[in-house]
Tab-separated table of C-alpha atoms in Angstrom:
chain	number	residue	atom	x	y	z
A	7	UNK	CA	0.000	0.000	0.000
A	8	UNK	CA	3.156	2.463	1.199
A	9	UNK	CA	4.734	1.796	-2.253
A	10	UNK	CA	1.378	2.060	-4.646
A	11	UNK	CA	1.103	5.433	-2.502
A	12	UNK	CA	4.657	6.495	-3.639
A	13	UNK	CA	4.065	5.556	-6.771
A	14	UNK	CA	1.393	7.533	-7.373
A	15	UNK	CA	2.668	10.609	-5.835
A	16	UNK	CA	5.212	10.495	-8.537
A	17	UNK	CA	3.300	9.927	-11.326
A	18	UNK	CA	1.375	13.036	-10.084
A	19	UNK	CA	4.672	15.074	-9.357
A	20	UNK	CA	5.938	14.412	-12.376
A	21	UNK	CA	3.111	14.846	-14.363
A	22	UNK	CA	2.451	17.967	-13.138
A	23	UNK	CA	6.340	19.186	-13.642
A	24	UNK	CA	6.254	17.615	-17.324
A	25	UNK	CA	3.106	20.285	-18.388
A	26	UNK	CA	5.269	23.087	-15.805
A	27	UNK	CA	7.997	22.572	-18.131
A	28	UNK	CA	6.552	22.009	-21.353
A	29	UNK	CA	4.458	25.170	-21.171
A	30	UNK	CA	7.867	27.368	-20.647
A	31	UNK	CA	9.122	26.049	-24.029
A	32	UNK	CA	4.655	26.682	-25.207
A	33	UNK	CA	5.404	30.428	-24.440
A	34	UNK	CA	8.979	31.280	-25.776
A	35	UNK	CA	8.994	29.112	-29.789
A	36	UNK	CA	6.137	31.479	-31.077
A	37	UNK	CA	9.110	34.150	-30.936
A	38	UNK	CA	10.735	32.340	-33.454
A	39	UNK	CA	7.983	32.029	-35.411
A	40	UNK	CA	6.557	35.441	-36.042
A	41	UNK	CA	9.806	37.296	-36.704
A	42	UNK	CA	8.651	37.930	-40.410
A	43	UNK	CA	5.491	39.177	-39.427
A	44	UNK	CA	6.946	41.629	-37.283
A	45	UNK	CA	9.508	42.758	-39.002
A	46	UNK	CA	6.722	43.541	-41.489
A	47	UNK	CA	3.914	44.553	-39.312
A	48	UNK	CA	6.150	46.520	-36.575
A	49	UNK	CA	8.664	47.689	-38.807
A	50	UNK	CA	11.639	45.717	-36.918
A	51	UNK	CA	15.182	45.311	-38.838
A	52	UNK	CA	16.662	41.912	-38.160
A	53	UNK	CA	18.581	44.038	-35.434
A	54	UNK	CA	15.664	45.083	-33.530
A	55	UNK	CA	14.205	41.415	-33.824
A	56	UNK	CA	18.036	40.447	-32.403
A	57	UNK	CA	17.001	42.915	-29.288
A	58	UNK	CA	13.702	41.174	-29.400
A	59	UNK	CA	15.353	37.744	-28.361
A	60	UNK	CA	17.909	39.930	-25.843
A	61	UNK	CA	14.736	41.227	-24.279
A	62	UNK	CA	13.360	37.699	-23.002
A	63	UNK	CA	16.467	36.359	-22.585
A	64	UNK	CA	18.565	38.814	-20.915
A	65	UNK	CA	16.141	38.882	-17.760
A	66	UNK	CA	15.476	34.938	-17.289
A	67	UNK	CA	19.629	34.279	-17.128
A	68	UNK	CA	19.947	37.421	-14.656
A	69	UNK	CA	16.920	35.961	-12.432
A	70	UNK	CA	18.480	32.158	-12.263
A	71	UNK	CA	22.274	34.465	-11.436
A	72	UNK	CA	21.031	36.709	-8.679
A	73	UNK	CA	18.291	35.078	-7.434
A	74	UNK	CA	18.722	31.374	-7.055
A	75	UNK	CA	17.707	30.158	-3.522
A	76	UNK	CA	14.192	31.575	-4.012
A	77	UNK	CA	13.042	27.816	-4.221
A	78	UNK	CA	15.012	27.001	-0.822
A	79	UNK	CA	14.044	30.435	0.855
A	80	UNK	CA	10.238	30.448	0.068
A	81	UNK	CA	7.842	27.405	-0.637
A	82	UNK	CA	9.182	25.570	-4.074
A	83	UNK	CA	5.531	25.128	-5.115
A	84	UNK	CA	4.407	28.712	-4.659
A	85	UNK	CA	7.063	30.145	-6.434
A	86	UNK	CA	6.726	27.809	-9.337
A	87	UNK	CA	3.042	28.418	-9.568
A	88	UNK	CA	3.527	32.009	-9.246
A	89	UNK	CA	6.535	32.074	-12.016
A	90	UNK	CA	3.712	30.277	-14.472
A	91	UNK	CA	1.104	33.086	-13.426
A	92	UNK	CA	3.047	35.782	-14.147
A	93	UNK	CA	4.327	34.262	-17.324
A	94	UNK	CA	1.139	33.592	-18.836
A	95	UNK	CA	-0.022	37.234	-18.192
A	96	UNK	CA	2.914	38.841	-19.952
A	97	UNK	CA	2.778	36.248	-22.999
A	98	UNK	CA	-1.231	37.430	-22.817
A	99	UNK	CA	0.010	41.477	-23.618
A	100	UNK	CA	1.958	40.201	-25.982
A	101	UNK	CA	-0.800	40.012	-28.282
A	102	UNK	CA	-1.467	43.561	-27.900
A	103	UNK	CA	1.944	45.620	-28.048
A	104	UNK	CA	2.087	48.804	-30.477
A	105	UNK	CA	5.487	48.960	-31.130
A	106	UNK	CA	9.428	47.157	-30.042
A	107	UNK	CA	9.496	49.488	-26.974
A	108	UNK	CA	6.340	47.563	-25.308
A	109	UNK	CA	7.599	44.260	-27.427
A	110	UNK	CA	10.577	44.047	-25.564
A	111	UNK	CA	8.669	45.096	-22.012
A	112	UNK	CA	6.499	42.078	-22.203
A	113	UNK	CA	9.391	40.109	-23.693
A	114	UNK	CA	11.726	41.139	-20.600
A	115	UNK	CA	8.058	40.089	-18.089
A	116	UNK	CA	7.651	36.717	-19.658
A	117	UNK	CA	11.764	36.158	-19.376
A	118	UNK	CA	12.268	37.338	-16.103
A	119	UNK	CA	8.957	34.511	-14.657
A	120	UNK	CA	10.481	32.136	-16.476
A	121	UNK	CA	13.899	32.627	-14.836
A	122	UNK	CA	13.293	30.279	-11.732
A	123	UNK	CA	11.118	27.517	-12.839
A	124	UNK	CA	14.070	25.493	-13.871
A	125	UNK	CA	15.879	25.636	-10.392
A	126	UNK	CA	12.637	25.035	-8.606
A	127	UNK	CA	11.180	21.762	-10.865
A	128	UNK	CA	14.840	20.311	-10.476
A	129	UNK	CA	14.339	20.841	-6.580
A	130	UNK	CA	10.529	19.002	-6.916
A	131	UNK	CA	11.934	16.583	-9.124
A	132	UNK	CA	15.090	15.322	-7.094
A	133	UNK	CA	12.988	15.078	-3.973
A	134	UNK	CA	11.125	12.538	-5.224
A	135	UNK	CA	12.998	10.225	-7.259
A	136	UNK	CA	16.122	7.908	-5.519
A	137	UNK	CA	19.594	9.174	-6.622
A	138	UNK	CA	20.410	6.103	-9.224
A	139	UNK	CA	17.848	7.026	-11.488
A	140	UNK	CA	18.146	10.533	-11.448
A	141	UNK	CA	19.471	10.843	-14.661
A	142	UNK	CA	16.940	8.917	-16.747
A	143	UNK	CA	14.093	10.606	-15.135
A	144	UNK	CA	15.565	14.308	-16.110
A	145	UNK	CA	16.013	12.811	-19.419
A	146	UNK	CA	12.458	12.232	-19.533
A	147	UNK	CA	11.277	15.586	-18.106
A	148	UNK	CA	13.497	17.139	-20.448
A	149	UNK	CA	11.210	15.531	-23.443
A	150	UNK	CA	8.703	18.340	-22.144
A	151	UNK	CA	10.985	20.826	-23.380
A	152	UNK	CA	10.835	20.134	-27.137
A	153	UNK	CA	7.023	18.489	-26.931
A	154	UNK	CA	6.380	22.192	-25.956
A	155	UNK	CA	8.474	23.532	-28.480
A	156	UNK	CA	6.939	21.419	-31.176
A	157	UNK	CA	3.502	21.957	-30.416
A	158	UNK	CA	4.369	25.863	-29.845
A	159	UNK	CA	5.393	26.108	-33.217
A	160	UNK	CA	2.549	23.612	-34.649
A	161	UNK	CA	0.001	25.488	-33.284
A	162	UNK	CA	1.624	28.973	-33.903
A	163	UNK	CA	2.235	28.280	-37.586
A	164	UNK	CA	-1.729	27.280	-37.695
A	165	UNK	CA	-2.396	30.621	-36.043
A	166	UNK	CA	-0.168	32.856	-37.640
A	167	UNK	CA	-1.382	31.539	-41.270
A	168	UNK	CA	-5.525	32.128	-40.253
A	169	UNK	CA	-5.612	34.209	-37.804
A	170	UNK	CA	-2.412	36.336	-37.447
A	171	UNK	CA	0.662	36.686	-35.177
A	172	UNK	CA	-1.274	38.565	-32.490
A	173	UNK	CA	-3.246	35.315	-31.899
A	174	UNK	CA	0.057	33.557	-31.486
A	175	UNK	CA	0.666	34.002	-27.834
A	176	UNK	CA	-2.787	33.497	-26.265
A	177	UNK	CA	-3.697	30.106	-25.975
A	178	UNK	CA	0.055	29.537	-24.140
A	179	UNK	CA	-0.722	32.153	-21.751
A	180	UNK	CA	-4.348	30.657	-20.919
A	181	UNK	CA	-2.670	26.936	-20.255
A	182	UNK	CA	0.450	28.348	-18.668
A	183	UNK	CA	-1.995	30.236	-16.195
A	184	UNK	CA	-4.197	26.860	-15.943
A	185	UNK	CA	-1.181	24.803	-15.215
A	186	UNK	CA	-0.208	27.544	-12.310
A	187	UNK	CA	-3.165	26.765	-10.490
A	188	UNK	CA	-3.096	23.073	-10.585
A	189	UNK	CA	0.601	23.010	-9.371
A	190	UNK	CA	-0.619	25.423	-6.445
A	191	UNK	CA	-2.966	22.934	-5.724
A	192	UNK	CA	-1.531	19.563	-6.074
A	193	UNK	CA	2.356	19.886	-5.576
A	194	UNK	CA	3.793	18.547	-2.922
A	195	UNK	CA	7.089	17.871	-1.010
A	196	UNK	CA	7.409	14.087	0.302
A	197	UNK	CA	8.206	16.048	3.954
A	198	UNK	CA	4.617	16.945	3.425
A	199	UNK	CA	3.389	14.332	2.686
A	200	UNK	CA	5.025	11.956	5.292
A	201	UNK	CA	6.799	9.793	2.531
A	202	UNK	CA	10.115	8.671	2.159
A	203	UNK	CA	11.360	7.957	-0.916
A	204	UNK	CA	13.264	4.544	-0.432
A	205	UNK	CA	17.212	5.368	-2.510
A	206	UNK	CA	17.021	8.707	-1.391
A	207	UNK	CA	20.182	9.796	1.039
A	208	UNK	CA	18.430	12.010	3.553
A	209	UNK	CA	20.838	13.488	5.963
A	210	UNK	CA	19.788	12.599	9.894
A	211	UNK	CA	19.018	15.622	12.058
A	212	UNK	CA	22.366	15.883	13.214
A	213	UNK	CA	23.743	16.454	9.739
A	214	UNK	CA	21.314	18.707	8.538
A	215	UNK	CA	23.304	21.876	7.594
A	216	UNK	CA	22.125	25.097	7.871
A	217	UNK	CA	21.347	27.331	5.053
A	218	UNK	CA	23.739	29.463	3.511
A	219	UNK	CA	24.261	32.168	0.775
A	220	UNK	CA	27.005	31.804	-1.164
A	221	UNK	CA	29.001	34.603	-3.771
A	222	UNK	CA	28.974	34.170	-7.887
A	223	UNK	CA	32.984	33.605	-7.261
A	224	UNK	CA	32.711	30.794	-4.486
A	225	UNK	CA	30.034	28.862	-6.403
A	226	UNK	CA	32.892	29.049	-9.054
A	227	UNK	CA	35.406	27.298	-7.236
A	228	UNK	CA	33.661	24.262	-6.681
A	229	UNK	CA	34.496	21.376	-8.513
A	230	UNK	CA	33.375	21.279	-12.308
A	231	UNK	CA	31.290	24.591	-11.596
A	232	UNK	CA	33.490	26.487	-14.430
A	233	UNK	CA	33.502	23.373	-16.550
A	234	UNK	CA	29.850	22.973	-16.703
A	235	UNK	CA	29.405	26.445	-16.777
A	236	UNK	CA	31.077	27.010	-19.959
A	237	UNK	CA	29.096	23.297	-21.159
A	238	UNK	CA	25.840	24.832	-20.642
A	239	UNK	CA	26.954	28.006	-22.220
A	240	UNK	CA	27.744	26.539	-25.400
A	241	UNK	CA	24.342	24.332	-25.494
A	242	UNK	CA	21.872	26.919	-25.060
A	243	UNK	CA	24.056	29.543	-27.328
A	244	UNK	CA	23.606	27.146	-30.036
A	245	UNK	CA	19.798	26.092	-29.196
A	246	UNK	CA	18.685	29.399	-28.860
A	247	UNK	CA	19.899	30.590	-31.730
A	248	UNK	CA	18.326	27.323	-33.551
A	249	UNK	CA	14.675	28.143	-32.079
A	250	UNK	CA	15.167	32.110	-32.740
A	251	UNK	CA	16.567	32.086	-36.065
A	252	UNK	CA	16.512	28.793	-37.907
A	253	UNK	CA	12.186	29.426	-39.045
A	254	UNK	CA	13.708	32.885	-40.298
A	255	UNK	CA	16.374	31.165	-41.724
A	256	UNK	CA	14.322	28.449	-43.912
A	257	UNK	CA	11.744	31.652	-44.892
A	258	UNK	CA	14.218	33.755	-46.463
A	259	UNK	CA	17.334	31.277	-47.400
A	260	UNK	CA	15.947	28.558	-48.203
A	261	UNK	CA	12.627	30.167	-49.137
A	262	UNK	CA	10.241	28.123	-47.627
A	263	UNK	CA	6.581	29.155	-47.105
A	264	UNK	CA	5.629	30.147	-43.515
A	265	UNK	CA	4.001	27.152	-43.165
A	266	UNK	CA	6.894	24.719	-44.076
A	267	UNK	CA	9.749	27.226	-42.443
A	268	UNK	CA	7.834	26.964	-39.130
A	269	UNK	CA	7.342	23.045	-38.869
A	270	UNK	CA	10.274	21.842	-40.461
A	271	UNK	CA	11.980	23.641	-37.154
A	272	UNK	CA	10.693	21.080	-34.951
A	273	UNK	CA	12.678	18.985	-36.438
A	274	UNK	CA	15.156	20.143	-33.942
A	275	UNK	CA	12.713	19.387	-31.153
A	276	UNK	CA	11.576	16.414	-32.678
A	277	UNK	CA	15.262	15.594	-31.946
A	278	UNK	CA	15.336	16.685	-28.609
A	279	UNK	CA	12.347	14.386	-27.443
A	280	UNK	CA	13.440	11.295	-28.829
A	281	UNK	CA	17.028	11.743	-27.408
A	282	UNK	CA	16.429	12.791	-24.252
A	283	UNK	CA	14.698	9.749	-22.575
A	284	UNK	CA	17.295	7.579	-24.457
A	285	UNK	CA	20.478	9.942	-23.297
A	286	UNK	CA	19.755	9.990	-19.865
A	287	UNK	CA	18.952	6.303	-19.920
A	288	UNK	CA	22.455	5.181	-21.485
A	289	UNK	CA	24.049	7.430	-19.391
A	290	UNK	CA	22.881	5.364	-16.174
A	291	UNK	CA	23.860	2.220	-17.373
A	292	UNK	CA	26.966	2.768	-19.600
A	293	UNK	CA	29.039	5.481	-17.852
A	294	UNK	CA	27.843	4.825	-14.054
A	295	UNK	CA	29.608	7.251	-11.910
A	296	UNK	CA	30.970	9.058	-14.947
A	297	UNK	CA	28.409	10.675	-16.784
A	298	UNK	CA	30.760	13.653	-18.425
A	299	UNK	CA	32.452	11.198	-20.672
A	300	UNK	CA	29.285	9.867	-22.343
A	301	UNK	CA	28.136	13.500	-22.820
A	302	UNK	CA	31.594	14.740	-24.755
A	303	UNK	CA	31.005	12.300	-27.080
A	304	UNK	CA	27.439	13.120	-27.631
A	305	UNK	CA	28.312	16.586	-28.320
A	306	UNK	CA	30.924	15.661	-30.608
A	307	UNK	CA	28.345	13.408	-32.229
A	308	UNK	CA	26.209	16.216	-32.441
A	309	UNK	CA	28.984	19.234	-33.844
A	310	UNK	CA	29.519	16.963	-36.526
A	311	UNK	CA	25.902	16.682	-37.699
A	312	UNK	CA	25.479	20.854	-37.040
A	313	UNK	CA	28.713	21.088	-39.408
A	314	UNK	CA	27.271	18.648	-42.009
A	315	UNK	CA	23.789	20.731	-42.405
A	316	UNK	CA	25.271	23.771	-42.659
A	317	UNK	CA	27.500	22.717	-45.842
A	318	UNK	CA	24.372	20.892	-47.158
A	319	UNK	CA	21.270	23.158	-46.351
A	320	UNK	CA	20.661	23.677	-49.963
A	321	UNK	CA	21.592	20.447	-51.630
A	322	UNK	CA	18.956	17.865	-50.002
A	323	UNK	CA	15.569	18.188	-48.002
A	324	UNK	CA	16.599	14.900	-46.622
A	325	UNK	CA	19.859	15.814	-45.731
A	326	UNK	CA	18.615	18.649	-43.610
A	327	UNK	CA	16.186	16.547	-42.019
A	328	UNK	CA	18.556	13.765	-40.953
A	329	UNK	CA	20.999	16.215	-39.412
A	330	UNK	CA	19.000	18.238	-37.717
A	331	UNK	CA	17.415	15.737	-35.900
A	332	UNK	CA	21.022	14.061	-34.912
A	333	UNK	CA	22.163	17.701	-33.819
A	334	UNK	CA	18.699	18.032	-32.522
A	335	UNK	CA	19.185	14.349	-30.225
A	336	UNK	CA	22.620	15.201	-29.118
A	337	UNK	CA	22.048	19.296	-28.326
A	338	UNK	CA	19.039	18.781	-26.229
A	339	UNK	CA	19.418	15.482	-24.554
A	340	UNK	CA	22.543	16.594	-22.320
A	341	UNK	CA	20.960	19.380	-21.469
A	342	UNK	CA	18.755	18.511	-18.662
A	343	UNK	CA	21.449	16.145	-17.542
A	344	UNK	CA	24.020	18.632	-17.005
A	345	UNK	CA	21.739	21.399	-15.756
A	346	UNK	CA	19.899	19.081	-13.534
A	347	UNK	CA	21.505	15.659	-12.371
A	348	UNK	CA	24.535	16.614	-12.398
A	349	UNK	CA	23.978	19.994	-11.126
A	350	UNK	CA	22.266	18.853	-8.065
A	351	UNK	CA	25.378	16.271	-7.247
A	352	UNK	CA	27.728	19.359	-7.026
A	353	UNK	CA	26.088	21.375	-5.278
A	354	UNK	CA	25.387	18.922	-2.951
């Protein structure tokens, strides 16, 4: 009975963290989406579309630097749920900006909410789960990621080509404010719940330490903090500028419709949620205790097939397809395992 009751908690907890997650990625792909539209409609120059992306992004990295022990200092599930809330009511005046100065406002709103959810569903998530299998269950939250951005762009090609780009970011605002109330509702710790989760290393009372704040520069001399910094810099430098640029890139290089420029970008995603599960899976059982070797050569795997559709974007439709979705698999699948599993181990 104890264990059918832990079980369910964590099909609940992670249910609830998978549509927490995925509706992050639901608010930020449209971006990518309706650049051409607003560089016709709002008079941007790909410039002032490059300031669009600073806008959003800019704010959620400075949140995650200067304010990371929200989650520890204040109730994990209140500031998740609030992060959604506020999220989905920026992404909703979105739809109804005049000009790049109030663009980039709501932009900088919807970044800046976004900021923390990542720290605090990594805190939900490790609570819950025993150590040995952390990595193949942040592979498989981190399919939410690209299931978000796939049916982001899906539905935000369908709405920019019948109803226009101001319909784009309201029905992600309406779930992303849904989803805020059900995780204000249902999360839970396993402290609150009385549960222990059996594999879990739970310090006795006597070892508890006592909460501290650390500086930027100490957190930098811990082991593999610079390392993984610099990891996780290169991943989302190159994934960002995939999910901001590459629809824009198809429309006017390739010269695809808006249509095909806008799904054939999930592509990357598509990628992302097939190699995720797998990646953090293979990681558990084939480099135990040394996950950082199985990710170099992932990378590597996945430089290679970045390099090989670049020199072949206009020779083969196939071509583009099959690398993408390698460089797709091998971009997004260590992500979540560096930025949470492993994350959590050093700093612990």
């Amino acid at each position: 009975m104890c264990f059918s009751y832990l079980r369910r908690c964590q099909l609940l907890t992670f249910g609830l963290l998978w549509l927490a997650y995925c509706i992050t990625y639901f608010l930020r792909k449209p971006l990518g989406i309706i650049k051409g539209d607003l560089s016709t409609e709002l008079l941007l120059t790909k410039v002032s579309l490059g300031w669009c992306d600073l806008a959003m992004a800019l704010p959620y990295a400075l949140v995650q630097l200067s304010l990371p022990f929200l989650s520890d200092k204040f109730e994990a599930r209140w500031i998740l749920s609030s992060c959604l809330l506020g999220a989905g009511i920026s992404a909703y005046f979105t739809s109804h900006v005049t000009g790049p100065l109030t663009l980039c406002l709501v932009l900088a709103f919807t970044g800046g909410f976004l900021g923390p959810c990542w720290p605090t569903l990594s805190k939900f998530l490790s609570s819950w789960f025993p150590d040995q299998r952390l990595n193949s269950v942040f592979g498989a939250i981190n399919t939410a990621t690209y299931s978000g951005g796939v049916g982001g762009s899906a539905l935000g090609v369908a709405l920019l080509e019948y109803s226009g780009w101001r319909s784009v970011f309201l029905p992600p605002a309406g779930l992303s404010i849904i989803i805020a109330v059900l995780v204000g509702i249902c999360m839970r710790t396993p402290s609150e719940v009385s549960v222990v989760v059996p594999g879990k290393i739970i310090p006795t009372g006597l070892e508890v330490p006592k909460p501290k704040s650390y500086s930027v520069l100490s957190l930098l001399s811990l082991p593999c903090v610079i390392e993984l910094s610099i990891a996780l810099f290169c991943l989302k430098f190159v994934r960002n500028c995939l999910y901001m640029w590459l629809p824009l890139f198809f429309l006017e290089y390739l010269n695809y419709s808006k249509i095909q420029a806008g799904l054939f970008s999930t592509v990357i995603d598509i990628g992302g949620v097939v190699g995720s599960p797998l990646i953090g899976v293979l990681l558990d059982y084939a480099c135990p205790g040394a996950p950082f070797l199985g990710v170099t050569v992932i990378l590597i795997i996945g430089s290679i097939a970045m390099a090989l559709f670049s020199f072949t974007a206009q020779f083969s439709f196939a071509f583009n397809v099959v690398f993408l979705f390698i460089a797709g698999a091998a971009n997004c699948g260590p992500d979540s395992i560096l930025s949470g599993s492993i994350s959590m181990e050093i700093g612990e």
